[in-house]
PDB file of C-alpha atoms in Angstrom:
ATOM      1  CA  MET G  24     -52.601   5.762 -39.286  1.00  0.00           C
ATOM      2  CA  SER G  25     -50.580   2.846 -40.275  1.00  0.00           C
ATOM      3  CA  ASN G  26     -48.263   4.948 -42.249  1.00  0.00           C
ATOM      4  CA  SER G  27     -47.670   7.238 -39.538  1.00  0.00           C
ATOM      5  CA  ALA G  28     -46.944   5.074 -36.928  1.00  0.00           C
ATOM      6  CA  ASN G  29     -44.479   3.286 -39.270  1.00  0.00           C
ATOM      7  CA  ARG G  30     -42.505   6.489 -39.754  1.00  0.00           C
ATOM      8  CA  GLN G  31     -42.623   6.872 -36.121  1.00  0.00           C
ATOM      9  CA  ALA G  32     -41.262   3.303 -35.399  1.00  0.00           C
ATOM     10  CA  ALA G  33     -38.474   3.699 -37.977  1.00  0.00           C
ATOM     11  CA  SER G  34     -37.607   7.104 -36.422  1.00  0.00           C
ATOM     12  CA  LEU G  35     -37.637   5.610 -32.961  1.00  0.00           C
ATOM     13  CA  GLU G  36     -35.175   3.047 -33.777  1.00  0.00           C
ATOM     14  CA  GLU G  37     -32.736   5.630 -35.055  1.00  0.00           C
ATOM     15  CA  ILE G  38     -33.010   7.503 -32.276  1.00  0.00           C
ATOM     16  CA  SER G  39     -32.640   4.379 -30.118  1.00  0.00           C
ATOM     17  CA  SER G  40     -29.502   3.654 -32.344  1.00  0.00           C
ATOM     18  CA  SER G  41     -28.344   6.971 -31.717  1.00  0.00           C
ATOM     19  CA  MET G  42     -28.934   6.765 -27.805  1.00  0.00           C
ATOM     20  CA  GLU G  43     -27.525   3.597 -27.919  1.00  0.00           C
ATOM     21  CA  GLU G  44     -24.397   4.913 -29.509  1.00  0.00           C
ATOM     22  CA  MET G  45     -23.899   7.795 -27.180  1.00  0.00           C
ATOM     23  CA  GLY G  46     -24.764   5.616 -23.958  1.00  0.00           C
ATOM     24  CA  ALA G  47     -21.525   3.222 -25.126  1.00  0.00           C
ATOM     25  CA  ASN G  48     -19.492   6.559 -25.603  1.00  0.00           C
ATOM     26  CA  ILE G  49     -20.661   8.036 -22.029  1.00  0.00           C
ATOM     27  CA  GLN G  50     -19.931   4.485 -20.655  1.00  0.00           C
ATOM     28  CA  GLN G  51     -16.147   4.508 -22.190  1.00  0.00           C
ATOM     29  CA  ASN G  52     -15.963   7.901 -20.732  1.00  0.00           C
ATOM     30  CA  THR G  53     -17.105   6.461 -17.401  1.00  0.00           C
ATOM     31  CA  ASP G  54     -14.838   3.843 -16.926  1.00  0.00           C
ATOM     32  CA  ASN G  55     -12.147   6.158 -18.059  1.00  0.00           C
ATOM     33  CA  SER G  56     -12.839   8.733 -15.310  1.00  0.00           C
ATOM     34  CA  ILE G  57     -12.894   5.750 -12.777  1.00  0.00           C
ATOM     35  CA  GLN G  58      -9.376   4.498 -13.523  1.00  0.00           C
ATOM     36  CA  THR G  59      -8.451   8.039 -13.961  1.00  0.00           C
ATOM     37  CA  ASN G  60      -9.598   8.967 -10.551  1.00  0.00           C
ATOM     38  CA  LYS G  61      -8.186   5.820  -8.890  1.00  0.00           C
ATOM     39  CA  LEU G  62      -4.133   6.410 -10.562  1.00  0.00           C
ATOM     40  CA  ALA G  63      -5.129   9.944  -9.126  1.00  0.00           C
ATOM     41  CA  GLU G  64      -5.510   8.685  -5.850  1.00  0.00           C
ATOM     42  CA  ASP G  65      -2.891   6.548  -6.265  1.00  0.00           C
ATOM     43  CA  ILE G  66      -0.728   9.392  -7.185  1.00  0.00           C
ATOM     44  CA  ASN G  67      -1.901  11.753  -4.092  1.00  0.00           C
ATOM     45  CA  GLU G  68      -0.991   9.017  -1.592  1.00  0.00           C
ATOM     46  CA  LYS G  69       2.736   8.496  -3.715  1.00  0.00           C
ATOM     47  CA  VAL G  70       3.243  12.013  -3.190  1.00  0.00           C
ATOM     48  CA  GLY G  71       1.995  11.994   0.352  1.00  0.00           C
ATOM     49  CA  ASN G  72       4.383   9.380   1.272  1.00  0.00           C
ATOM     50  CA  MET G  73       7.365  11.044  -0.908  1.00  0.00           C
ATOM     51  CA  GLY G  74       6.760  14.077   1.099  1.00  0.00           C
ATOM     52  CA  GLU G  75       7.156  12.026   4.602  1.00  0.00           C
ATOM     53  CA  ALA G  76      10.037  10.635   3.279  1.00  0.00           C
ATOM     54  CA  THR G  77      11.477  13.693   2.375  1.00  0.00           C
ATOM     55  CA  ASN G  78      11.120  15.096   5.729  1.00  0.00           C
ATOM     56  CA  ASN G  79      12.185  12.194   7.510  1.00  0.00           C
ATOM     57  CA  SER G  80      15.615  12.273   4.937  1.00  0.00           C
ATOM     58  CA  TYR G  81      15.409  16.285   5.749  1.00  0.00           C
ATOM     59  CA  GLU G  82      15.699  15.188  10.110  1.00  0.00           C
ATOM     60  CA  ALA G  83      17.968  12.771   9.506  1.00  0.00           C
ATOM     61  CA  ILE G  84      20.493  15.068   7.236  1.00  0.00           C
ATOM     62  CA  ARG G  85      20.101  17.695  10.243  1.00  0.00           C
ATOM     63  CA  ASN G  86      20.970  15.319  12.991  1.00  0.00           C
ATOM     64  CA  ILE G  87      24.030  14.549  10.679  1.00  0.00           C
ATOM     65  CA  ALA G  88      25.125  18.172  10.883  1.00  0.00           C
ATOM     66  CA  ASN G  89      24.528  18.288  14.548  1.00  0.00           C
ATOM     67  CA  ASP G  90      26.759  15.343  14.912  1.00  0.00           C
ATOM     68  CA  VAL G  91      29.231  16.705  12.983  1.00  0.00           C
ATOM     69  CA  SER G  92      29.112  20.293  14.887  1.00  0.00           C
ATOM     70  CA  ALA G  93      29.899  17.629  18.117  1.00  0.00           C
ATOM     71  CA  ILE G  94      33.173  16.554  16.346  1.00  0.00           C
ATOM     72  CA  ASN G  95      33.852  19.320  15.235  1.00  0.00           C
ATOM     73  CA  GLU G  96      33.882  20.606  18.877  1.00  0.00           C
ATOM     74  CA  LEU G  97      35.556  17.292  20.252  1.00  0.00           C
ATOM     75  CA  VAL G  98      38.311  17.692  17.756  1.00  0.00           C
ATOM     76  CA  MET G  99      38.981  21.682  18.817  1.00  0.00           C
ATOM     77  CA  GLN G 100      39.190  19.994  22.491  1.00  0.00           C
ATOM     78  CA  THR G 101      41.664  17.276  21.442  1.00  0.00           C
ATOM     79  CA  ASN G 102      43.738  19.853  19.379  1.00  0.00           C
ATOM     80  CA  ILE G 103      44.119  21.775  22.613  1.00  0.00           C
ATOM     81  CA  LEU G 104      45.127  18.881  24.766  1.00  0.00           C
ATOM     82  CA  ALA G 105      47.952  17.837  22.566  1.00  0.00           C
ATOM     83  CA  LEU G 106      49.261  21.105  22.238  1.00  0.00           C
ATOM     84  CA  ASN G 107      49.372  21.113  26.072  1.00  0.00           C
ATOM     85  CA  ALA G 108      50.973  17.626  25.900  1.00  0.00           C
ATOM     86  CA  SER G 109      53.064  18.815  23.438  1.00  0.00           C
ATOM     87  CA  VAL G 110      54.198  22.017  25.527  1.00  0.00           C
ATOM     88  CA  GLU G 111      54.576  19.500  28.421  1.00  0.00           C
ATOM     89  CA  ALA G 112      57.071  16.765  26.652  1.00  0.00           C
ATOM     90  CA  ALA G 113      58.753  20.181  25.489  1.00  0.00           C
ATOM     91  CA  ARG G 114      59.777  21.125  28.903  1.00  0.00           C
ATOM     92  CA  ALA G 115      60.284  16.945  30.490  1.00  0.00           C
ATOM     93  CA  GLY G 116      62.993  17.177  28.124  1.00  0.00           C
ATOM     94  CA  GLU G 117      64.883  14.060  26.705  1.00  0.00           C
ATOM     95  CA  GLN G 118      62.459  11.561  28.818  1.00  0.00           C
ATOM     96  CA  GLY G 119      59.158  13.641  26.977  1.00  0.00           C
ATOM     97  CA  LYS G 120      60.415  12.698  23.825  1.00  0.00           C
ATOM     98  CA  GLY G 121      58.094   9.355  23.251  1.00  0.00           C
ATOM     99  CA  PHE G 122      55.111  11.583  24.474  1.00  0.00           C
ATOM    100  CA  ALA G 123      56.056  14.344  22.435  1.00  0.00           C
ATOM    101  CA  VAL G 124      55.715  12.067  19.110  1.00  0.00           C
ATOM    102  CA  VAL G 125      52.626  10.938  20.448  1.00  0.00           C
ATOM    103  CA  ALA G 126      50.942  14.412  21.111  1.00  0.00           C
ATOM    104  CA  LYS G 127      51.799  15.148  17.507  1.00  0.00           C
ATOM    105  CA  GLU G 128      49.917  11.975  15.977  1.00  0.00           C
ATOM    106  CA  VAL G 129      47.364  12.872  17.965  1.00  0.00           C
ATOM    107  CA  GLY G 130      47.541  16.510  16.834  1.00  0.00           C
ATOM    108  CA  ARG G 131      47.646  15.296  13.197  1.00  0.00           C
ATOM    109  CA  LEU G 132      45.092  12.844  13.153  1.00  0.00           C
ATOM    110  CA  ALA G 133      42.298  15.251  14.652  1.00  0.00           C
ATOM    111  CA  ASP G 134      43.361  17.625  12.191  1.00  0.00           C
ATOM    112  CA  GLN G 135      42.485  14.763   9.551  1.00  0.00           C
ATOM    113  CA  THR G 136      38.930  14.614  11.515  1.00  0.00           C
ATOM    114  CA  HIS G 137      38.682  18.103  11.424  1.00  0.00           C
ATOM    115  CA  THR G 138      39.133  18.125   7.749  1.00  0.00           C
ATOM    116  CA  THR G 139      36.614  15.212   7.260  1.00  0.00           C
ATOM    117  CA  ALA G 140      34.447  17.009   9.750  1.00  0.00           C
ATOM    118  CA  GLU G 141      34.097  19.617   7.672  1.00  0.00           C
ATOM    119  CA  ASP G 142      33.662  17.712   4.119  1.00  0.00           C
ATOM    120  CA  ILE G 143      30.985  16.102   5.602  1.00  0.00           C
ATOM    121  CA  ASN G 144      29.382  19.230   6.839  1.00  0.00           C
ATOM    122  CA  THR G 145      29.526  20.756   3.582  1.00  0.00           C
ATOM    123  CA  VAL G 146      27.774  17.762   1.905  1.00  0.00           C
ATOM    124  CA  ALA G 147      24.916  17.713   4.846  1.00  0.00           C
ATOM    125  CA  THR G 148      24.633  21.720   4.543  1.00  0.00           C
ATOM    126  CA  SER G 149      24.019  21.280   0.693  1.00  0.00           C
ATOM    127  CA  SER G 150      21.944  18.227   1.655  1.00  0.00           C
ATOM    128  CA  ILE G 151      19.674  20.025   3.948  1.00  0.00           C
ATOM    129  CA  SER G 152      18.955  23.029   1.459  1.00  0.00           C
ATOM    130  CA  GLU G 153      17.750  20.388  -1.399  1.00  0.00           C
ATOM    131  CA  ALA G 154      15.892  18.188   1.277  1.00  0.00           C
ATOM    132  CA  GLU G 155      14.155  21.486   2.097  1.00  0.00           C
ATOM    133  CA  ASP G 156      13.714  22.179  -1.251  1.00  0.00           C
ATOM    134  CA  ALA G 157      11.815  18.930  -2.054  1.00  0.00           C
ATOM    135  CA  PHE G 158       9.721  18.992   0.516  1.00  0.00           C
ATOM    136  CA  ASN G 159       8.482  22.387  -0.286  1.00  0.00           C
ATOM    137  CA  CYS G 160       8.118  20.971  -3.713  1.00  0.00           C
ATOM    138  CA  VAL G 161       6.117  18.140  -2.611  1.00  0.00           C
ATOM    139  CA  ALA G 162       3.889  20.637  -0.014  1.00  0.00           C
ATOM    140  CA  GLN G 163       2.876  23.151  -2.794  1.00  0.00           C
ATOM    141  CA  LEU G 164       2.246  19.848  -5.082  1.00  0.00           C
ATOM    142  CA  LEU G 165      -0.003  17.837  -2.694  1.00  0.00           C
ATOM    143  CA  PRO G 166      -2.952  20.063  -2.401  1.00  0.00           C
ATOM    144  CA  LYS G 167      -3.263  20.527  -6.266  1.00  0.00           C
ATOM    145  CA  ILE G 168      -2.590  16.905  -6.540  1.00  0.00           C
ATOM    146  CA  GLU G 169      -6.241  16.662  -4.013  1.00  0.00           C
ATOM    147  CA  ASN G 170      -7.583  19.342  -5.999  1.00  0.00           C
ATOM    148  CA  ILE G 171      -7.093  17.249  -9.457  1.00  0.00           C
ATOM    149  CA  THR G 172      -8.376  14.098  -7.350  1.00  0.00           C
ATOM    150  CA  ASN G 173     -11.099  16.002  -6.387  1.00  0.00           C
ATOM    151  CA  LEU G 174     -12.420  17.245  -9.597  1.00  0.00           C
ATOM    152  CA  ILE G 175     -11.741  13.711 -10.896  1.00  0.00           C
ATOM    153  CA  LYS G 176     -14.124  12.452  -8.719  1.00  0.00           C
ATOM    154  CA  GLU G 177     -16.933  14.870  -9.278  1.00  0.00           C
ATOM    155  CA  ILE G 178     -16.206  14.207 -13.251  1.00  0.00           C
ATOM    156  CA  THR G 179     -16.561  10.141 -12.838  1.00  0.00           C
ATOM    157  CA  ALA G 180     -20.204  10.735 -10.601  1.00  0.00           C
ATOM    158  CA  ALA G 181     -21.335  12.987 -13.278  1.00  0.00           C
ATOM    159  CA  SER G 182     -20.361  10.790 -15.920  1.00  0.00           C
ATOM    160  CA  ILE G 183     -21.930   7.792 -13.914  1.00  0.00           C
ATOM    161  CA  GLU G 184     -25.130   9.970 -13.301  1.00  0.00           C
ATOM    162  CA  GLN G 185     -25.224  10.798 -17.164  1.00  0.00           C
ATOM    163  CA  ASN G 186     -25.105   7.578 -18.114  1.00  0.00           C
ATOM    164  CA  ALA G 187     -27.820   6.341 -16.132  1.00  0.00           C
ATOM    165  CA  GLY G 188     -29.657   9.095 -17.502  1.00  0.00           C
ATOM    166  CA  VAL G 189     -29.276   7.826 -20.913  1.00  0.00           C
ATOM    167  CA  ASN G 190     -30.019   4.204 -19.770  1.00  0.00           C
ATOM    168  CA  GLN G 191     -33.554   5.132 -18.640  1.00  0.00           C
ATOM    169  CA  VAL G 192     -34.054   7.448 -21.527  1.00  0.00           C
ATOM    170  CA  ASN G 193     -33.267   4.554 -23.704  1.00  0.00           C
ATOM    171  CA  THR G 194     -35.695   2.592 -22.055  1.00  0.00           C
ATOM    172  CA  ALA G 195     -37.958   4.613 -22.466  1.00  0.00           C
ATOM    173  CA  ILE G 196     -37.396   5.052 -25.967  1.00  0.00           C
ATOM    174  CA  VAL G 197     -37.431   1.263 -26.348  1.00  0.00           C
ATOM    175  CA  ASP G 198     -40.704   0.986 -24.804  1.00  0.00           C
ATOM    176  CA  LEU G 199     -42.193   3.978 -26.465  1.00  0.00           C
ATOM    177  CA  ASN G 200     -40.858   2.395 -30.058  1.00  0.00           C
ATOM    178  CA  ARG G 201     -42.715  -1.451 -28.551  1.00  0.00           C
ATOM    179  CA  VAL G 202     -46.129   0.739 -28.270  1.00  0.00           C
ATOM    180  CA  THR G 203     -45.871   2.547 -31.346  1.00  0.00           C
ATOM    181  CA  GLN G 204     -45.041  -0.721 -33.654  1.00  0.00           C
ATOM    182  CA  GLU G 205     -47.832  -2.195 -31.836  1.00  0.00           C
ATOM    183  CA  ASN G 206     -50.585   1.021 -32.782  1.00  0.00           C
ATOM    184  CA  ALA G 207     -48.606   0.331 -36.514  1.00  0.00           C
ATOM    185  CA  ALA G 208     -49.914  -3.463 -35.967  1.00  0.00           C
ATOM    186  CA  ALA G 209     -52.994  -2.549 -34.612  1.00  0.00           C
ATOM    187  CA  ALA G 210     -53.375   0.229 -37.330  1.00  0.00           C
ATOM    188  CA  GLU G 211     -52.853  -2.311 -39.994  1.00  0.00           C
ATOM    189  CA  MET G 212     -55.327  -4.251 -38.537  1.00  0.00           C
ATOM    190  CA  MET G 213     -58.280  -1.493 -38.731  1.00  0.00           C
ATOM    191  CA  SER G 214     -56.938  -1.067 -42.354  1.00  0.00           C
ATOM    192  CA  ASP G 215     -57.503  -4.547 -43.031  1.00  0.00           C
ATOM    193  CA  SER G 216     -60.783  -4.746 -41.217  1.00  0.00           C
ATOM    194  CA  ALA G 217     -62.165  -1.405 -43.042  1.00  0.00           C
ATOM    195  CA  GLN G 218     -61.142  -2.642 -46.314  1.00  0.00           C
ATOM    196  CA  GLU G 219     -63.195  -5.950 -45.037  1.00  0.00           C
ATOM    197  CA  LEU G 220     -65.835  -4.066 -43.929  1.00  0.00           C
ATOM    198  CA  GLN G 221     -66.001  -1.880 -47.331  1.00  0.00           C
ATOM    199  CA  ARG G 222     -66.097  -5.064 -49.426  1.00  0.00           C
ATOM    200  CA  MET G 223     -69.143  -6.189 -47.511  1.00  0.00           C
ATOM    201  CA  LEU G 224     -70.828  -3.119 -47.766  1.00  0.00           C
ATOM    202  CA  GLN G 225     -70.000  -3.103 -51.409  1.00  0.00           C
ATOM    203  CA  GLU G 226     -71.845  -6.597 -51.452  1.00  0.00           C
ATOM    204  CA  ALA G 227     -74.768  -5.691 -49.743  1.00  0.00           C
ATOM    205  CA  GLN G 228     -74.998  -2.460 -51.876  1.00  0.00           C
ATOM    206  CA  GLN G 229     -74.881  -4.965 -54.641  1.00  0.00           C
ATOM    207  CA  ALA G 230     -77.535  -7.348 -52.761  1.00  0.00           C
ATOM    208  CA  ILE G 231     -79.762  -4.368 -52.232  1.00  0.00           C
ATOM    209  CA  GLY G 232     -80.068  -3.419 -55.780  1.00  0.00           C
ATOM    210  CA  ILE G 233     -80.607  -6.692 -56.778  1.00  0.00           C
ATOM    211  CA  PHE G 234     -83.450  -7.039 -54.395  1.00  0.00           C
ATOM    212  CA  LYS G 235     -84.888  -3.424 -55.723  1.00  0.00           C
ATOM    213  CA  ILE G 236     -84.960  -4.443 -59.420  1.00  0.00           C
ATOM    214  CA  LYS G 237     -86.939  -7.929 -58.624  1.00  0.00           C
ATOM    215  CA  ARG G 238     -89.643  -5.631 -56.157  1.00  0.00           C
ATOM    216  CA  GLU G 239     -90.457  -3.370 -59.256  1.00  0.00           C
TER     217      GLU G 239
END
């Protein structure tokens, strides 16, 4: 019984050591999962903010494009007015020459404004397309990132539960090891008592033998 208990105690110590190592690995995985979960939540929040910023940029560029269209409309009206002014100045003859110069300059400035507005409109149109693509990409990324975040949360929760289970098993093994060692010690005491009892019986037998000899 003593030898068996000692072997069992040694086996339990090995199992306890393995469980402690496993628990340390699980704890490390749990810590990594928690950190990864925080990073995923942070990325999810930042991507959401980026999507909102992209949408705001898209709306701002659309407003710019609308303003450019309004400018082009004003340029067209200015050109018409400049042309009418030039016609009226020509009819006025010598007295309308100064007015004709002004009308021509207004027309030139209107043409420059139109050219600049067209350039702005081209850039704005291209920017709208890029903003739409960026917004669509963010919109597609958000559900995937949310799914990843949820999966990491589940992994983290499972790791925490697994870690708690390993700790419980390890505690039970430690208690069992303690009981086994106590049983081993008790078995050794029983062995010592049995040996002492055997010695006492031998002494008693010897005493009885001597008594019988004297009786004969």
